[in-house]
Amino acid sequence: MTETVTEAAGAVSETRDQVSGARGATSGAAEAFSEKAEKAEKTAKATRAARTAKSEKSVPSREGASLRVVGPAGPGAAPTAPGAGRVAWIGLQCGDPESARSFYGRVLGWTFEPGDGPGALWRGLDASGAQVLTLGRSYSGKPAAGVWAPCFTVPDARAAAARVRESCGTVAVGPLPLEGGRGLLAADRQGAGFTLWEPGRDVVKGAPVARHRLYSPDAVDAVAFYRSVLAADARRLPSESVLLRGPERLLSVAPAPRVRRGAGRPVASRARWQPEFLVPDVEAAVASALAAGASLLVEDAARAVRGRGLLRAPDSTVFALAQA
């Protein structure tokens, strides 16, 4: 009896630690997002003021003329992103962002520049200079694998936030100014985090660099959630469901693998995202990852690298490489 009580107390303590770590991560990300938003808002105000001054000099004013607000801020605004729904970039929160920067830069050929706060210490850029990754520090307080969170574009951030709430998801921060547009941090009903971003009119989006799979303990529920939030169509495949907007693939959802804890029955693991980065040469990219300290998560390595390689980074973060 005493042993049972001791085990139960240990389980409760471990759960409290996990909840505390999750709260810390959310709080840190929210604070960083707010700091970045405030800076962006100041820059945006200065830009608007400069444009207004220039317009007043070049265009004569007409007394009594009616004014009409146009663009994303106006009511009934038209979508500004024709490809809304696509993945813009992916975020990674991990214990050692500096080591992760070195690893992914070597494997994927990205360059990095400093971010604007503790939530985005580094910004990963592809060959065209487009942002493809944000790297932040995890606040869990324990050594653990990094957590991925993709960013999807939407035509209207406010409407998207409303859909998240209507679908019983969580909007943690926003909508607020973000990367030349407006964005929000959110989580689905299973706790998987993601970002929704409404690009500004002058933002040029790069080509997709990854596909994203969500492993969810309730895959059917997850499909329904993202169909609603992203206004997407779903296609059922044998092992997963793919969400599409027109011909464009947004994400896929698969059941979370079941794990055994103690002597109990296997249960589904927590929801998590797993990116599949698109590379021109899978074999070369896998070789580079292995040389940088990663390990393959398959038995037949030769067959794995022909079209796709599933790997574990040195910090235990799981990701895949696939043929572009």
XYZ file of C-alpha atoms in Angstrom:
324
model
C 0.000 0.000 0.000
C 2.806 2.380 0.963
C 4.618 1.688 -2.313
C 1.440 2.423 -4.296
C 0.938 5.734 -2.511
C 4.588 6.643 -3.098
C 4.308 5.858 -6.813
C 1.116 7.928 -7.064
C 2.765 10.847 -5.302
C 5.703 10.647 -7.688
C 3.362 10.655 -10.697
C 1.511 13.706 -9.345
C 4.821 15.509 -8.793
C 5.987 14.718 -12.316
C 2.680 15.967 -13.752
C 3.003 19.218 -11.778
C 6.512 19.698 -13.185
C 5.215 19.184 -16.732
C 2.351 21.646 -16.235
C 4.730 24.199 -14.718
C 7.113 23.810 -17.648
C 4.296 24.203 -20.168
C 3.072 27.369 -18.425
C 6.594 28.771 -18.471
C 6.995 28.060 -22.191
C 3.649 29.694 -23.015
C 4.427 32.712 -20.851
C 7.876 33.159 -22.388
C 6.550 32.891 -25.936
C 3.697 35.284 -25.174
C 6.017 37.899 -23.675
C 8.412 37.647 -26.616
C 5.541 37.918 -29.084
C 4.235 41.030 -27.313
C 7.691 42.657 -27.254
C 8.152 42.006 -30.946
C 4.637 43.255 -31.683
C 5.248 46.539 -29.865
C 8.432 47.167 -31.865
C 6.667 46.311 -35.113
C 3.748 48.589 -34.255
C 6.096 51.542 -33.641
C 7.813 50.912 -36.982
C 4.458 50.605 -38.743
C 3.230 53.891 -37.234
C 6.377 55.672 -38.373
C 5.981 54.260 -41.886
C 2.320 55.258 -42.067
C 3.153 58.757 -40.829
C 5.834 59.142 -43.507
C 3.473 57.918 -46.231
C 0.723 60.252 -45.013
C 3.057 63.258 -45.038
C 4.200 62.413 -48.549
C 0.611 61.966 -49.710
C -0.458 65.308 -48.208
C 2.342 67.051 -50.123
C 1.540 65.456 -53.471
C -2.273 65.273 -53.378
C -4.389 68.401 -52.826
C -6.959 68.064 -50.061
C -10.624 68.550 -50.842
C -12.799 70.050 -48.140
C -15.783 67.866 -47.330
C -14.485 64.860 -49.314
C -15.558 61.525 -47.861
C -12.844 59.204 -46.569
C -12.877 55.442 -47.031
C -10.654 52.948 -45.202
C -9.233 50.276 -47.486
C -7.016 47.283 -46.929
C -6.828 44.772 -44.068
C -7.904 47.298 -41.425
C -11.165 48.162 -43.143
C -14.482 46.352 -42.664
C -15.158 43.650 -45.191
C -11.547 43.752 -46.343
C -10.637 41.486 -49.213
C -8.034 38.764 -48.588
C -4.497 40.035 -49.141
C -2.838 36.645 -49.515
C -4.000 34.696 -52.604
C -2.305 31.543 -51.289
C -3.658 31.953 -47.763
C -3.420 28.749 -45.789
C 0.068 27.760 -46.853
C 2.897 27.279 -44.367
C 4.931 30.475 -44.059
C 7.644 29.255 -41.662
C 8.056 26.939 -38.692
C 9.033 27.739 -35.125
C 11.240 25.611 -32.896
C 11.506 26.020 -29.135
C 14.473 24.061 -27.765
C 16.904 24.014 -24.878
C 19.959 25.149 -26.876
C 19.003 27.467 -29.774
C 22.643 28.226 -30.586
C 23.487 24.550 -31.179
C 20.262 24.094 -33.139
C 21.186 27.061 -35.338
C 24.521 25.447 -36.156
C 22.938 22.050 -36.817
C 20.083 23.119 -39.120
C 22.276 25.634 -40.895
C 24.713 22.858 -41.763
C 22.071 20.307 -42.777
C 19.700 22.577 -44.715
C 22.077 25.308 -45.886
C 20.183 28.112 -44.147
C 21.729 31.306 -42.840
C 20.695 32.887 -39.549
C 20.326 36.377 -38.184
C 19.435 37.483 -34.644
C 15.750 37.596 -33.775
C 13.936 40.310 -31.838
C 13.549 38.716 -28.413
C 13.766 35.577 -26.253
C 10.916 33.968 -28.193
C 12.803 34.265 -31.485
C 16.511 34.391 -30.723
C 17.363 33.446 -34.323
C 15.650 33.753 -37.693
C 16.547 31.126 -40.289
C 16.642 32.344 -43.902
C 16.692 30.315 -47.119
C 18.798 31.116 -50.189
C 16.307 33.780 -51.314
C 16.399 35.520 -47.931
C 12.862 34.455 -46.951
C 12.242 33.516 -43.316
C 11.746 29.771 -42.977
C 12.498 29.142 -39.289
C 12.366 30.893 -35.936
C 14.448 29.534 -33.073
C 13.598 30.206 -29.452
C 14.605 28.871 -26.069
C 12.458 26.342 -24.239
C 11.503 27.252 -20.686
C 10.655 23.729 -19.508
C 13.652 23.659 -17.169
C 14.470 20.065 -18.163
C 16.519 18.563 -21.003
C 13.957 17.594 -23.633
C 13.414 17.410 -27.364
C 12.483 20.637 -29.110
C 8.869 21.504 -29.915
C 7.867 22.425 -33.473
C 5.021 24.850 -34.292
C 4.215 25.779 -37.920
C 2.957 29.156 -39.073
C 0.060 29.194 -41.567
C -0.944 32.224 -43.605
C -4.540 33.432 -43.450
C -6.332 36.242 -45.320
C -7.703 37.825 -42.131
C -6.041 37.350 -38.724
C -9.036 38.607 -36.740
C -11.440 36.272 -38.504
C -8.982 33.393 -38.044
C -8.733 34.124 -34.296
C -12.523 34.026 -34.093
C -12.596 30.646 -35.867
C -10.005 29.260 -33.423
C -12.172 30.302 -30.463
C -15.375 29.070 -32.103
C -13.671 25.703 -32.639
C -12.752 25.551 -28.905
C -9.062 26.158 -29.555
C -6.935 28.635 -27.610
C -5.675 32.046 -28.767
C -2.719 32.783 -26.485
C -1.602 36.121 -27.979
C -2.859 38.405 -30.735
C -3.744 39.339 -33.329
C -0.834 41.779 -33.172
C 1.719 43.149 -35.682
C 4.080 40.407 -36.847
C 6.655 40.186 -39.672
C 5.136 42.916 -41.804
C 1.575 41.757 -41.187
C -0.549 40.568 -38.277
C -0.346 37.271 -36.420
C -1.483 35.271 -33.428
C -0.205 32.381 -31.327
C -2.751 29.605 -30.831
C -3.207 25.963 -29.873
C -5.666 23.331 -31.041
C -7.994 21.297 -28.826
C -5.248 18.731 -28.138
C -2.696 21.362 -27.108
C -0.552 21.489 -30.282
C 0.697 25.035 -30.866
C 0.755 26.943 -34.158
C 0.880 30.492 -35.520
C -1.559 32.167 -37.917
C -0.210 35.054 -39.962
C -1.887 37.608 -42.203
C 0.883 38.918 -44.502
C 1.032 42.612 -45.324
C 0.440 43.797 -48.871
C 4.169 44.258 -49.535
C 5.296 40.914 -48.102
C 6.744 38.460 -50.614
C 6.432 34.851 -49.478
C 9.070 32.309 -50.428
C 8.519 28.822 -51.803
C 7.445 26.071 -49.351
C 10.431 24.460 -47.641
C 8.641 21.744 -45.668
C 5.565 19.597 -45.254
C 4.057 19.254 -41.796
C 2.485 16.250 -40.126
C 0.548 16.485 -36.870
C 0.505 13.391 -34.676
C -2.636 13.740 -32.589
C -4.196 11.535 -29.878
C -7.532 12.271 -31.586
C -6.824 12.507 -35.305
C -10.503 12.789 -36.288
C -10.981 15.738 -33.943
C -7.772 17.401 -35.205
C -8.888 17.128 -38.844
C -12.217 18.751 -38.001
C -10.458 21.560 -36.113
C -7.995 22.512 -38.855
C -10.616 22.175 -41.587
C -12.617 24.835 -39.778
C -9.742 27.150 -38.834
C -7.965 27.039 -42.211
C -11.108 26.626 -44.353
C -9.493 23.555 -45.903
C -10.651 20.344 -47.571
C -9.638 16.929 -46.254
C -8.582 13.825 -48.164
C -8.462 10.525 -46.297
C -5.454 8.276 -46.996
C -4.714 4.827 -45.485
C -2.382 6.100 -42.755
C -3.254 9.811 -42.499
C -5.579 12.590 -43.593
C -4.278 15.416 -45.795
C -5.722 18.915 -45.600
C -5.730 20.873 -48.854
C -6.661 24.298 -50.123
C -7.226 23.827 -53.813
C -4.230 21.859 -55.109
C -1.975 23.022 -52.270
C -1.170 20.686 -49.398
C -1.303 22.448 -46.014
C -0.692 19.663 -43.499
C -1.443 16.050 -42.716
C -2.839 14.478 -39.557
C -2.008 10.994 -38.279
C -2.874 9.154 -35.059
C -0.269 9.673 -32.323
C 1.714 6.499 -31.611
C 0.663 4.648 -28.488
C 3.166 4.251 -25.663
C 3.140 2.077 -22.569
C 3.605 3.807 -19.223
C 4.396 1.531 -16.316
C 2.198 -1.545 -16.101
C -0.849 0.149 -17.624
C -2.287 -0.227 -21.105
C -0.686 1.688 -23.992
C -2.035 5.227 -24.370
C -1.673 7.772 -27.166
C 1.229 10.192 -26.727
C 0.678 13.941 -26.672
C -0.004 15.904 -29.854
C 3.152 17.015 -31.674
C 4.178 18.443 -35.024
C 6.846 16.823 -37.193
C 8.238 18.747 -40.173
C 9.483 17.123 -43.368
C 12.006 19.483 -44.923
C 12.269 19.423 -48.718
C 15.820 19.132 -50.044
C 17.238 18.681 -53.571
C 19.425 15.723 -52.562
C 18.114 13.542 -49.729
C 21.198 11.328 -49.502
C 23.545 14.295 -49.198
C 21.320 15.994 -46.612
C 21.028 12.808 -44.538
C 24.796 12.325 -44.679
C 25.285 15.911 -43.526
C 22.833 15.381 -40.652
C 24.566 12.184 -39.530
C 27.951 13.926 -39.646
C 26.495 16.701 -37.471
C 25.428 14.207 -34.793
C 21.918 13.127 -35.861
C 20.741 9.522 -36.007
C 18.420 7.701 -38.412
C 15.205 6.342 -36.916
C 14.894 3.406 -39.333
C 16.637 0.076 -39.642
C 17.218 0.098 -43.400
C 19.255 3.278 -43.842
C 20.032 2.633 -47.510
C 16.362 2.419 -48.448
C 15.417 5.339 -46.199
C 17.524 7.949 -47.953
C 16.255 7.215 -51.464
C 13.250 9.475 -51.003
C 12.857 10.262 -47.336
C 14.876 10.064 -44.132
C 13.474 10.250 -40.600
C 16.072 11.585 -38.178
C 16.640 12.520 -34.560
C 18.714 15.675 -34.032
C 21.482 15.722 -31.378
C 18.997 17.229 -28.884
C 16.466 14.415 -29.633
C 14.179 16.613 -31.772
C 12.621 14.491 -34.549
C 12.320 15.726 -38.137
C 12.351 14.281 -41.658
C 14.065 15.059 -44.951
C 12.295 14.444 -48.264
C 12.944 14.962 -51.944
C 11.904 18.434 -53.106
